mmCIF file of C-alpha atoms in Angstrom:
data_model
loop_
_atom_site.group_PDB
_atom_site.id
_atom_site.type_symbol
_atom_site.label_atom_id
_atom_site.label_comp_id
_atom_site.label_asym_id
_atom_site.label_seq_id
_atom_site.Cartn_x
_atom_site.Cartn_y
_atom_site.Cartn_z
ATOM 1 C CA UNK A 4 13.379 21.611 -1.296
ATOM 2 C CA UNK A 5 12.068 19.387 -3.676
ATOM 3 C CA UNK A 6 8.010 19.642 -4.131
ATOM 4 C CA UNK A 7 6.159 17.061 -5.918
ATOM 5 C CA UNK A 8 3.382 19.779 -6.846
ATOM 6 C CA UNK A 9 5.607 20.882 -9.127
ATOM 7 C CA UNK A 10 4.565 17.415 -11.075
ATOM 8 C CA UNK A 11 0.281 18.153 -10.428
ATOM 9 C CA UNK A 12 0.251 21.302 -10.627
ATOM 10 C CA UNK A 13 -3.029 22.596 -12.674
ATOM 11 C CA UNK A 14 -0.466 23.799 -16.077
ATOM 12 C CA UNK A 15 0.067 20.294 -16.457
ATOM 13 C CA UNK A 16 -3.707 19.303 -16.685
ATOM 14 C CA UNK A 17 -3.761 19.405 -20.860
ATOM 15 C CA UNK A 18 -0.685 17.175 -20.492
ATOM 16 C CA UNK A 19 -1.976 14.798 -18.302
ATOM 17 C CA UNK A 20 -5.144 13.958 -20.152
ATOM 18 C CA UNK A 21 -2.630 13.703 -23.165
ATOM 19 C CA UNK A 22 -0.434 11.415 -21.804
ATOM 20 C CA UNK A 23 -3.172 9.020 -20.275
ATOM 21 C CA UNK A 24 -4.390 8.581 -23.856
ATOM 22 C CA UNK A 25 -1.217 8.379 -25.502
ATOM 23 C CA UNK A 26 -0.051 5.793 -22.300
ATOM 24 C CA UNK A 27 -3.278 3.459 -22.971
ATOM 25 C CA UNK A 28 -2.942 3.261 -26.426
ATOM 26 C CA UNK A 29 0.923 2.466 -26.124
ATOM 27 C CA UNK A 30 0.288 -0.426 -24.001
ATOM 28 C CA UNK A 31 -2.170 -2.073 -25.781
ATOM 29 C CA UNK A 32 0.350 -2.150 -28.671
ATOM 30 C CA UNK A 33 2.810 -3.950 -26.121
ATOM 31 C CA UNK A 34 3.361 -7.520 -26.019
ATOM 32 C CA UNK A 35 3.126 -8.947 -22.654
ATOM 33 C CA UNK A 36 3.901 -12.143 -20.902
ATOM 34 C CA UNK A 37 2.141 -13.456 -18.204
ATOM 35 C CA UNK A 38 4.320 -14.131 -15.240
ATOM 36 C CA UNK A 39 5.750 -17.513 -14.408
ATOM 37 C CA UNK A 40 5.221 -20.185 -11.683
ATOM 38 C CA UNK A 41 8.128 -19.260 -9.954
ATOM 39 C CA UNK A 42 6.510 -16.194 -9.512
ATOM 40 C CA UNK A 43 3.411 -16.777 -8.444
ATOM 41 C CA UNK A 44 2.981 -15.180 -4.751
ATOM 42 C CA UNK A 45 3.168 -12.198 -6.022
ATOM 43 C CA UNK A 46 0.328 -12.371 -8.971
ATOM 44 C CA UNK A 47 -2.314 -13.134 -6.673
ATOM 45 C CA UNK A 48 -4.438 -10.039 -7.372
ATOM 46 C CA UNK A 49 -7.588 -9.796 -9.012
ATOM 47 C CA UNK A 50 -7.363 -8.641 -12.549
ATOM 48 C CA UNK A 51 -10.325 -5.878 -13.584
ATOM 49 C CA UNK A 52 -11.013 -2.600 -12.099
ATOM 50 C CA UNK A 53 -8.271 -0.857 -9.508
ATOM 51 C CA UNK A 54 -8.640 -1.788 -5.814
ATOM 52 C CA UNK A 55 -9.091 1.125 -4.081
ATOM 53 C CA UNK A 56 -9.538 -0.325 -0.605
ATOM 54 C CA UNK A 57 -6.227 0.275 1.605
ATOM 55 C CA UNK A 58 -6.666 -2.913 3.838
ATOM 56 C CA UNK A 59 -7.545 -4.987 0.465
ATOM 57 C CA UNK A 60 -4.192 -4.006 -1.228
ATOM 58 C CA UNK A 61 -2.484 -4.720 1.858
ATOM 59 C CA UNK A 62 -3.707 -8.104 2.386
ATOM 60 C CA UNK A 63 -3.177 -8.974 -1.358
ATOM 61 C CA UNK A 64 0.816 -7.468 -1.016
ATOM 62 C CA UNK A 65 0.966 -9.833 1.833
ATOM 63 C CA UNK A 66 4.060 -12.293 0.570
ATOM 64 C CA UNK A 67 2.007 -15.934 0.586
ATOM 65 C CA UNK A 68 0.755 -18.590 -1.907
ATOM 66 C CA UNK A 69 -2.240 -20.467 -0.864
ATOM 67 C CA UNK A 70 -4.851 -20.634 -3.011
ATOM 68 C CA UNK A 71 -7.855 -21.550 -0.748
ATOM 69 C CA UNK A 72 -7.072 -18.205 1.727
ATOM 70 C CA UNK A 73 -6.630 -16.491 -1.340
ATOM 71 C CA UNK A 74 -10.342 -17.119 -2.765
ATOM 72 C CA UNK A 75 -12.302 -16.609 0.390
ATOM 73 C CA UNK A 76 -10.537 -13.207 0.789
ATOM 74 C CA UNK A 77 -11.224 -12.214 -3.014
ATOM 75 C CA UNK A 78 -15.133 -13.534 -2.240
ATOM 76 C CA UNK A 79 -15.592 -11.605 0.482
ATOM 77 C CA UNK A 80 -13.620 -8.557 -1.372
ATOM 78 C CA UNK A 81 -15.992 -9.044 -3.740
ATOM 79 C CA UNK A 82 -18.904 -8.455 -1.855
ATOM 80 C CA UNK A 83 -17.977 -4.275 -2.061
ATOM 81 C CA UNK A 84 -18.118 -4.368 -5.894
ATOM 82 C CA UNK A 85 -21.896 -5.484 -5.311
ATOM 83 C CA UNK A 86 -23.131 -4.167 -2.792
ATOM 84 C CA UNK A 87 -24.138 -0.547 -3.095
ATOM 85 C CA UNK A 88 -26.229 -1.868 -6.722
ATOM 86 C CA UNK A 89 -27.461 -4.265 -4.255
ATOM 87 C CA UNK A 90 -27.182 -7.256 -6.545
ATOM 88 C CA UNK A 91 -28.362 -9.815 -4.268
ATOM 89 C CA UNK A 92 -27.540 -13.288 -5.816
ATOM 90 C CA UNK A 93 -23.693 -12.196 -7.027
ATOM 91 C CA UNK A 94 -23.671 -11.481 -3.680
ATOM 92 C CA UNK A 95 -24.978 -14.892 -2.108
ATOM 93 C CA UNK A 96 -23.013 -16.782 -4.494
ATOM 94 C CA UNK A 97 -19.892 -15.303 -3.421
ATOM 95 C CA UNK A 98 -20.779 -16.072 -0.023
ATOM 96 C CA UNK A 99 -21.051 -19.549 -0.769
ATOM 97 C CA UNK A 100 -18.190 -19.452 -2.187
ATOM 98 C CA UNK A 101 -16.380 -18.512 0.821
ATOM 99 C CA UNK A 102 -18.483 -20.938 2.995
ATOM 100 C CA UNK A 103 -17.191 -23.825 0.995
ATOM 101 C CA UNK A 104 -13.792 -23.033 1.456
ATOM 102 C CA UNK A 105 -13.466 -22.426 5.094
ATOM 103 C CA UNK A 106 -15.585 -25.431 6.025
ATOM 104 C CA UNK A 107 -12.442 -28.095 4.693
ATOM 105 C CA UNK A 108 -9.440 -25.286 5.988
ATOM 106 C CA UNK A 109 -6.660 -28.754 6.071
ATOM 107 C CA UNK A 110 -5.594 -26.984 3.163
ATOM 108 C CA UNK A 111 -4.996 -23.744 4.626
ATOM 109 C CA UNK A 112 -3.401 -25.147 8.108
ATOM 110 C CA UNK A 113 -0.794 -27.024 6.304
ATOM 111 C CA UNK A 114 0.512 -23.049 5.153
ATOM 112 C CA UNK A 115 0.573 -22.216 8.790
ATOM 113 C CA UNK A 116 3.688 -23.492 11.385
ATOM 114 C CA UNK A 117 2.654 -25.750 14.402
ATOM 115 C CA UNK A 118 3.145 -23.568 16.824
ATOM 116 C CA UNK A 119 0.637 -20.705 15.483
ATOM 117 C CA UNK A 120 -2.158 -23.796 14.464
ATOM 118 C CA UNK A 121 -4.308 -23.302 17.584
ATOM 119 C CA UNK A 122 -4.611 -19.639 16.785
ATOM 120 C CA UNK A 123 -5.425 -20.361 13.153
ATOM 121 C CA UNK A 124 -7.989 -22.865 13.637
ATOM 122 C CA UNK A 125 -9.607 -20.404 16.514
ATOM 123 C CA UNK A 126 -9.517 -17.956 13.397
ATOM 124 C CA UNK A 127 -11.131 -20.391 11.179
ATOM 125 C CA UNK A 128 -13.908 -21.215 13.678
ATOM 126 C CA UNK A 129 -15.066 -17.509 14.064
ATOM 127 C CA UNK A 130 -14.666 -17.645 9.812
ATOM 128 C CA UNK A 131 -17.152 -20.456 10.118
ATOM 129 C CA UNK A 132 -19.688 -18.631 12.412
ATOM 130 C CA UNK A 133 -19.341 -15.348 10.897
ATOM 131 C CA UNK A 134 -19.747 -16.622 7.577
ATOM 132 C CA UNK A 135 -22.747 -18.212 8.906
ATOM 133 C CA UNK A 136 -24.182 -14.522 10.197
ATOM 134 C CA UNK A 137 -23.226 -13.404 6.781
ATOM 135 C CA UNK A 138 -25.187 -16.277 5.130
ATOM 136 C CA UNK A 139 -28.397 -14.995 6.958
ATOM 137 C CA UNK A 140 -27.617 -10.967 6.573
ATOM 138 C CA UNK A 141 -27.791 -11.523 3.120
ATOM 139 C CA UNK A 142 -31.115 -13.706 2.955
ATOM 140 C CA UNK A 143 -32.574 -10.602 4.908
ATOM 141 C CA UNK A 144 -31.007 -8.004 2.134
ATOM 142 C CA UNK A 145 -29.637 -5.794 5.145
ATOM 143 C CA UNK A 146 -27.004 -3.815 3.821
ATOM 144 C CA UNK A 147 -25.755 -1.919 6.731
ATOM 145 C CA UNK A 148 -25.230 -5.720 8.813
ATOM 146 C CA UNK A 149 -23.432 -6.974 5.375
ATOM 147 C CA UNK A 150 -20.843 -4.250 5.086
ATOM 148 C CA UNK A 151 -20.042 -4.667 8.891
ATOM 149 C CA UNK A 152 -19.770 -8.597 9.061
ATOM 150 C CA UNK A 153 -17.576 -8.349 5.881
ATOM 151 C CA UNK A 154 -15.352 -6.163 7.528
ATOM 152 C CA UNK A 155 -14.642 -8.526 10.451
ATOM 153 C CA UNK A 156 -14.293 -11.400 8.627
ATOM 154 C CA UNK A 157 -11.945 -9.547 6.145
ATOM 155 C CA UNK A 158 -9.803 -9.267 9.375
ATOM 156 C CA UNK A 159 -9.888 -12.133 9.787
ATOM 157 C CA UNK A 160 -8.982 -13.619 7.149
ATOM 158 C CA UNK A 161 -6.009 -11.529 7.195
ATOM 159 C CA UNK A 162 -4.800 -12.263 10.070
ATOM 160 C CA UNK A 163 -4.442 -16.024 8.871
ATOM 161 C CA UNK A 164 -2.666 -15.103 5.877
ATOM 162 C CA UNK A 165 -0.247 -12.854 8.343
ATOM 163 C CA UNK A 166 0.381 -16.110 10.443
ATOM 164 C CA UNK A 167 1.254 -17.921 7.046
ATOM 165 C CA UNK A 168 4.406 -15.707 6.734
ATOM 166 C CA UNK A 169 6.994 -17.715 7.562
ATOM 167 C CA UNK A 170 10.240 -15.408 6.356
ATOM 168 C CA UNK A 171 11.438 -12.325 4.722
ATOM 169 C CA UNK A 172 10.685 -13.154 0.897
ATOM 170 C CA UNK A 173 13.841 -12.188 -0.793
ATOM 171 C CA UNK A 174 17.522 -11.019 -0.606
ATOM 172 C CA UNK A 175 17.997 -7.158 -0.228
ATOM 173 C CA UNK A 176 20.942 -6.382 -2.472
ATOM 174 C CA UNK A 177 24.186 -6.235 -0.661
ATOM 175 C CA UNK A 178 24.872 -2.859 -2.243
ATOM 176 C CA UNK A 179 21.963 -1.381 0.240
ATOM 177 C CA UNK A 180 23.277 -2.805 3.578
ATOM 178 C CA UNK A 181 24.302 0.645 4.741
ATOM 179 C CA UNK A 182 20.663 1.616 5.168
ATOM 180 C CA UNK A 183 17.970 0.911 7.842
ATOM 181 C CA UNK A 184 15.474 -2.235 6.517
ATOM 182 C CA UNK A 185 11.772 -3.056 7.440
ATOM 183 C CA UNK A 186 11.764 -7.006 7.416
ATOM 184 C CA UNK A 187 7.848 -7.407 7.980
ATOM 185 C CA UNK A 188 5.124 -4.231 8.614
ATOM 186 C CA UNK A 189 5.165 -1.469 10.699
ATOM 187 C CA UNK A 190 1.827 0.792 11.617
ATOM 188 C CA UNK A 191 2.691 4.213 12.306
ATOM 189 C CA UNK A 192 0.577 7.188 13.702
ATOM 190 C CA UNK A 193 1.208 10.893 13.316
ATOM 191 C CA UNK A 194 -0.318 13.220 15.442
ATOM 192 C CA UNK A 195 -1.323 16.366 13.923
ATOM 193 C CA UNK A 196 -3.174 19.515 14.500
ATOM 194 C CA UNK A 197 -6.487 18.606 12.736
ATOM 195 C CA UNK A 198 -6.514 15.175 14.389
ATOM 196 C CA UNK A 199 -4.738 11.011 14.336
ATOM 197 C CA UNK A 200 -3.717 9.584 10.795
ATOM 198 C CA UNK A 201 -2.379 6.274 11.673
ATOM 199 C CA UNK A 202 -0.861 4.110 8.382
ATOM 200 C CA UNK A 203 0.464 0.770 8.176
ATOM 201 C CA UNK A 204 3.876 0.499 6.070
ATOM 202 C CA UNK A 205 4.988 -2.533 4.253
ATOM 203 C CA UNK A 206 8.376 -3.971 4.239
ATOM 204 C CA UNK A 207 7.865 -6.847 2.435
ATOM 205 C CA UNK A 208 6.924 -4.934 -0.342
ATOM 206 C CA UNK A 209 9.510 -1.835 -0.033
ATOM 207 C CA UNK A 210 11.749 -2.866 2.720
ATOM 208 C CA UNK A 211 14.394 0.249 2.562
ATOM 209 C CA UNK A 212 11.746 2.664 1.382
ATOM 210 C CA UNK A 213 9.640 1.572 4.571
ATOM 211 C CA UNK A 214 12.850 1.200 6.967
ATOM 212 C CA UNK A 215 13.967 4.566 6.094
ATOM 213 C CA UNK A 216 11.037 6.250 7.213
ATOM 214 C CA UNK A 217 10.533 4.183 10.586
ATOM 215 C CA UNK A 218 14.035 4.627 11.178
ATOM 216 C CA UNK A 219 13.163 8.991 10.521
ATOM 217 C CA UNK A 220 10.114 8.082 12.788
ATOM 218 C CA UNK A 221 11.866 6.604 15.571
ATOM 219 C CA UNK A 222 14.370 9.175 15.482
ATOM 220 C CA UNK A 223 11.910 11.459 16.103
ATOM 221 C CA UNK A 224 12.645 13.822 12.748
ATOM 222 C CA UNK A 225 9.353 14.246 11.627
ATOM 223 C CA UNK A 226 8.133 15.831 14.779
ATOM 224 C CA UNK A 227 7.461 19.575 14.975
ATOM 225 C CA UNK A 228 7.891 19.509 10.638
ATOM 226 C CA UNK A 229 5.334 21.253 8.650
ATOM 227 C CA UNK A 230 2.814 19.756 5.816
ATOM 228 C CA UNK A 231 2.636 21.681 2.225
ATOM 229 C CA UNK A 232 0.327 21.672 0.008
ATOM 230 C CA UNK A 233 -1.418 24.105 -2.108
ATOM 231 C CA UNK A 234 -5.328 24.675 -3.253
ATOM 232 C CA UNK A 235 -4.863 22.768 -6.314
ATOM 233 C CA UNK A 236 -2.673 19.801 -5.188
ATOM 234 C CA UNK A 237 -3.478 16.335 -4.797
ATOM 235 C CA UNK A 238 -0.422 15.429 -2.095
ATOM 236 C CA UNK A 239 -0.285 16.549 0.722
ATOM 237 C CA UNK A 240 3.393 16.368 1.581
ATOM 238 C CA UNK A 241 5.891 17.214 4.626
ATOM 239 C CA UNK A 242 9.061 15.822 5.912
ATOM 240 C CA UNK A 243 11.959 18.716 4.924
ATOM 241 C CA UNK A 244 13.838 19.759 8.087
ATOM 242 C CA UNK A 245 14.725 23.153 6.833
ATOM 243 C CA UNK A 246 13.038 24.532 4.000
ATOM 244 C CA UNK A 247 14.857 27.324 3.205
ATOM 245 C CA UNK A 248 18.151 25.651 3.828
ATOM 246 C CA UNK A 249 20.261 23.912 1.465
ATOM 247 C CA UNK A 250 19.039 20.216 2.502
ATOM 248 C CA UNK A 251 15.984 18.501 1.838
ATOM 249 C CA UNK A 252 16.822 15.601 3.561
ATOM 250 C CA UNK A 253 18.472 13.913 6.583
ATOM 251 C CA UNK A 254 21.721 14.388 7.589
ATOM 252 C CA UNK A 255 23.072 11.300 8.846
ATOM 253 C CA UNK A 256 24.662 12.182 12.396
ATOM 254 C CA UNK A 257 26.369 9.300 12.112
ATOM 255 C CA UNK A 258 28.260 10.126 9.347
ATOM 256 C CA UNK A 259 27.237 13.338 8.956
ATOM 257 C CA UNK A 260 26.203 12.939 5.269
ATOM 258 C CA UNK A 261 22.733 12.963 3.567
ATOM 259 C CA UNK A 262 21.037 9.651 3.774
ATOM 260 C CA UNK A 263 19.289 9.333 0.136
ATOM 261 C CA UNK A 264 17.317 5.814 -0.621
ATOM 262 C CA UNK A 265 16.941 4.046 -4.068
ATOM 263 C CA UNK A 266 13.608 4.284 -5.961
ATOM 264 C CA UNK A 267 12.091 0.459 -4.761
ATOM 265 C CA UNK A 268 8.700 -1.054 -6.740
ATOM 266 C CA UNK A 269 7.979 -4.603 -6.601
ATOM 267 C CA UNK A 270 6.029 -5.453 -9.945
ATOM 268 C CA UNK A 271 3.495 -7.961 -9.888
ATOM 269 C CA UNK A 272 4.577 -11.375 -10.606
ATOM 270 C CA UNK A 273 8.275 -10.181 -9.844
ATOM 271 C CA UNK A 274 9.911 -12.328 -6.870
ATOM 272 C CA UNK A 275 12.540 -8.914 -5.787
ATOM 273 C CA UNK A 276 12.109 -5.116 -6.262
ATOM 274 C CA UNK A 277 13.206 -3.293 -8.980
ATOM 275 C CA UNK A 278 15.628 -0.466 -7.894
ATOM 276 C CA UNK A 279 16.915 2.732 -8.996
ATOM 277 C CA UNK A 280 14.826 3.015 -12.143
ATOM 278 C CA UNK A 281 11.376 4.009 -13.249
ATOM 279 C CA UNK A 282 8.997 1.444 -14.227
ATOM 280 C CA UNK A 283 8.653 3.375 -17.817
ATOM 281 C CA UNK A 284 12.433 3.959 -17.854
ATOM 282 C CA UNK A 285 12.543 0.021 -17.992
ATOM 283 C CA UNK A 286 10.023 -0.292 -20.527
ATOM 284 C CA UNK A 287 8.094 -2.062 -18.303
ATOM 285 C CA UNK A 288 4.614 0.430 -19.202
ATOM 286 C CA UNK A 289 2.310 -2.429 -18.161
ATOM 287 C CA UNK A 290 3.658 -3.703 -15.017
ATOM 288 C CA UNK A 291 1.618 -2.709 -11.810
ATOM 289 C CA UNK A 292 2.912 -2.445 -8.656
ATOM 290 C CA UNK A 293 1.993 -4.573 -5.957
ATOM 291 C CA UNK A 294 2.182 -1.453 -3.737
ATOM 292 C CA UNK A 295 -0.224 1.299 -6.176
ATOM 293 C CA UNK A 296 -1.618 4.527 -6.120
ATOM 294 C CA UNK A 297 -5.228 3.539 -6.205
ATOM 295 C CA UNK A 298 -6.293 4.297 -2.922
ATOM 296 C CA UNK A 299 -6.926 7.981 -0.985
ATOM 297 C CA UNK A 300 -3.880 8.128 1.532
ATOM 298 C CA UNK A 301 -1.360 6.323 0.014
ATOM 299 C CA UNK A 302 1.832 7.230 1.500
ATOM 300 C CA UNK A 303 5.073 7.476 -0.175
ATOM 301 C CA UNK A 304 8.367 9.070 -0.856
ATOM 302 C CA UNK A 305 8.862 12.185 -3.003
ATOM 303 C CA UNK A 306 11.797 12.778 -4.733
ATOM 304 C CA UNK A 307 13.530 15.027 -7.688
ATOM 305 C CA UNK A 308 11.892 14.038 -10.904
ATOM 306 C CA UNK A 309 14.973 13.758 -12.678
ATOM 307 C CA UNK A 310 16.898 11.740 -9.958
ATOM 308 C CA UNK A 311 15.048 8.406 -8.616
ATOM 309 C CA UNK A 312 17.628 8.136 -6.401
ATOM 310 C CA UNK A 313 16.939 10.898 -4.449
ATOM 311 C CA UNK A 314 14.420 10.179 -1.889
ATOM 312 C CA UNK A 315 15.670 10.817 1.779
ATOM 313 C CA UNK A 316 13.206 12.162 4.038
ATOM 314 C CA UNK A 317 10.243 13.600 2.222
ATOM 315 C CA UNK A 318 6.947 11.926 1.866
ATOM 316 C CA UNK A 319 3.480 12.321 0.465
ATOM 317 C CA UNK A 320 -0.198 11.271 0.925
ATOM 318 C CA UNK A 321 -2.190 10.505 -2.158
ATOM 319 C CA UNK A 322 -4.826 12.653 -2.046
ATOM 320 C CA UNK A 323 -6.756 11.264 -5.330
ATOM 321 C CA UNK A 324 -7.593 12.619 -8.491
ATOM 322 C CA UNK A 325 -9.280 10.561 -11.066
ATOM 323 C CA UNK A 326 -7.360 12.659 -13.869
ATOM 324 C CA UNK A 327 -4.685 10.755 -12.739
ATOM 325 C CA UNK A 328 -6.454 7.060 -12.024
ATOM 326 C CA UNK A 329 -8.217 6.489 -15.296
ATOM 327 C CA UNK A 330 -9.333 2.602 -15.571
ATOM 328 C CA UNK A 331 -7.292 1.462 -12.764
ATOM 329 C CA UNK A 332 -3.742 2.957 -14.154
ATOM 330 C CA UNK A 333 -2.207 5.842 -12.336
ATOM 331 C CA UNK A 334 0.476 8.346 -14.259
ATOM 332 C CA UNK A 335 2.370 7.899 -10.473
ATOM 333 C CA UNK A 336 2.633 3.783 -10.893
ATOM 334 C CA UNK A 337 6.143 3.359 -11.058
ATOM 335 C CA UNK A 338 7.393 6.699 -10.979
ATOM 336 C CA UNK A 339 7.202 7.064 -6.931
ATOM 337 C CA UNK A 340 7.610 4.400 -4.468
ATOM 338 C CA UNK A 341 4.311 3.861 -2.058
ATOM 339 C CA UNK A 342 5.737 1.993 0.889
ATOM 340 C CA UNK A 343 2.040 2.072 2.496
ATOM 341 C CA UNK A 344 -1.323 2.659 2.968
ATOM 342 C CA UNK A 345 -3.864 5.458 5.546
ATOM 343 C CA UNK A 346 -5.813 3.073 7.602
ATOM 344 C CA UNK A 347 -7.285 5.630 9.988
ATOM 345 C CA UNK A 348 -8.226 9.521 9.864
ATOM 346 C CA UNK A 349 -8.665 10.048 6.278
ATOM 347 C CA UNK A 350 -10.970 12.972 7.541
ATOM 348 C CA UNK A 351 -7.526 14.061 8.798
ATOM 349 C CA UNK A 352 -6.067 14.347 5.376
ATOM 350 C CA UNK A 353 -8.844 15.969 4.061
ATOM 351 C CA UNK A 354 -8.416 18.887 6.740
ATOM 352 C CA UNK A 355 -4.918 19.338 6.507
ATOM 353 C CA UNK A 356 -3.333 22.366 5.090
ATOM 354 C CA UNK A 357 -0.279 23.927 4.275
ATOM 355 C CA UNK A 358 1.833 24.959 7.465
ATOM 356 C CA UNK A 359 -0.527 22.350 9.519
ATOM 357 C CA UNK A 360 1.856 20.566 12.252
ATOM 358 C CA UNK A 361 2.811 16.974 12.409
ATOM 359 C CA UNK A 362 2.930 17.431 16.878
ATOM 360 C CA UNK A 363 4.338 13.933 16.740
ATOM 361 C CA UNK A 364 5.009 10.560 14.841
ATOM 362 C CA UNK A 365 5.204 7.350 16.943
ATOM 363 C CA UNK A 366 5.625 3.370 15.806
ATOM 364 C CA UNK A 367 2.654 2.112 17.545
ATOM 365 C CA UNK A 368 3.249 -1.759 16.141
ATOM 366 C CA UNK A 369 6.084 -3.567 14.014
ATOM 367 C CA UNK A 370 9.073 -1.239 15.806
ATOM 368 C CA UNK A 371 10.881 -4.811 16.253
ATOM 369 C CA UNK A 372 10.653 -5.124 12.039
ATOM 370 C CA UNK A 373 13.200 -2.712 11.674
ATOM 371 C CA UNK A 374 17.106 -3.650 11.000
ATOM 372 C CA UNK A 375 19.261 -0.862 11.556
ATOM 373 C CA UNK A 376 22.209 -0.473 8.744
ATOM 374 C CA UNK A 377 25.454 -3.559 9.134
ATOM 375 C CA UNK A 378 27.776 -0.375 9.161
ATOM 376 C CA UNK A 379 26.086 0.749 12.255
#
């Protein structure tokens, strides 16, 4: 069984704070070039401090370009950065900001097919209104009523940029046909002991990473399999049929072979996943993933440090440790592949504990995403 504690564990705090240091200062010496055009749906997030929101990151890995959806989400994203320092007129003026956009939305309808038009201008109406409510929540300073209208009108607004989808965004390399493939998103809910954790996973993003594990989910593998984690680990991790066999993984009944899954991280700015390689193997030390490890509950695959090919069936939840976060860069960026993000019952997380059950894991949305494997 292969543990990613053995990577947190607390021997390897001096080396950690070593290695953050030594990692900034290397990639300020770096030369770096800004992505191009051609890349551009990809580069859409805001630069500055990490986004540690799980809905945010998901709306920004979302594969569109249009620019005028685009800034009323990052206005009303912004709101959270001001908000608890109660800065008022940042505030208002990214309202505003917002207001202006929605009230000429031609440009965002031409993004959006006919057919799915009368659902995005009934979106755009409730945009108006709410933005409206918002307008006069914020004249009134009331905090509490600010935080909740931004929240609805964040869905919102993603739910227009969903609708602007229009295909898968890229070509899955043909060497990678023989495994399952999550063309869209996918929310998933385990049940445990200590209560629901429900997490959306993103195949745009990490299409065979995600596909794997709804194909393990809908297979029903992860039900009845124990959590790990110890007192001073920041994962909390399950997913090994058998640990004290000599698998770690699935077994393929299939074929009867063990199914193991390429390391997958789309890069900012980069139209395709890299695979099978480690962002600082490439020498790519500044790159971020459009998929990070900035917020509590990401979700993704562990694997043996050595080998990046050797996910299979093993996954983690981020449990956060700003050690390991410092300035928005994250020692895991690169090295793991998140395929998704805890939406609900991070109070879950927090209570779980080794030997804790996973009762059951269901596909509660997206099942129709997944594309089993050509072979099969």
């Amino acid at each position: 069984m292969f543990d990613l504690r053995n990577f947190l564990n607390p021997t390897l705090k001096t080396w950690l704070k070593a290695s953050i240091l030594a990692l900034l200062l290397f990639t300020l010496s770096l030369n770096f070039s800004p992505p191009s055009q051609a890349a551009k749906r990809q580069s859409s997030m805001p630069a500055g401090n990490a986004i540690t929101d799980a809905e945010a990151l998901l709306r920004y890995a979302l594969p569109i370009d249009n620019d005028a959806v685009r800034e009323i989400q990052s206005s009303l994203e912004d709101i959270g950065n001001h908000i608890r320092a109660k800065r008022w007129g940042p505030i208002s003026r990214d309202v505003r900001k917002a207001s202006r956009v929605i009230s000429d939305p031609d440009d965002i309808l031409d993004d959006i097919a006919a057919e799915q038009k009368p659902q995005a201008e009934t979106l755009i109406s409730d945009l108006n209104t709410g933005i409206a409510e918002l307008e006069k929540a914020v004249e009134e300073k009331n905090r509490d009523l600010v935080n909740e209208l931004k929240g609805k009108l964040l869905k919102k607004v993603g739910a227009i940029e969903e609708l602007m989808v229009k295909e898968f965004p890229f070509e899955i390399p043909s060497e990678y046909a023989n495994l399952p493939q999550l063309k869209g998103r996918a929310t998933v809910q385990l049940e445990t002991e200590k209560g629901l954790v429900t997490f959306i996973v993103d195949g745009y993003s990490a299409p065979i990473t995600a596909g794997n594990f709804v194909d393990l989910v809908q297979r029903g593998f992860y039900n009845g399999l124990k959590f790990i984690r110890s007192e001073e680990s920041y994962v909390l991790q399950a997913g090994d049929p058998d640990p004290k066999g000599p698998e770690d993984g699935f077994i393929d009944p299939a074929t009867g072979k063990y199914r193991s899954i390429p390391l997958e991280v789309l890069v900012r700015g980069d139209q395709e996943p890299t695979y099978g390689i480690t962002l600082e193997d490439a020498g790519r030390y500044r790159d971020r993933p459009v998929l990070p490890f900035s917020a509590y509950g990401a979700v993704a695959m562990a694997r043996v440090e050595s080998e990046p090919d050797s996910a299979s069936s093993q996954f983690f939840f981020f449990l956060f440790e700003p050690e390991l976060t410092p300035a928005g860069l994250n020692l895991l960026d690169g090295r793991y592949a998140v395929f998704g993000y805890t939406i609900e019952g991070k109070e879950v997380l927090e209570k779980l504990k080794q030997g804790d059950t996973i009762i059951s894991a269901k596909v509660i949305e997206g099942a129709e995403n997944l594309v089993q494997p050509q072979s099969a």
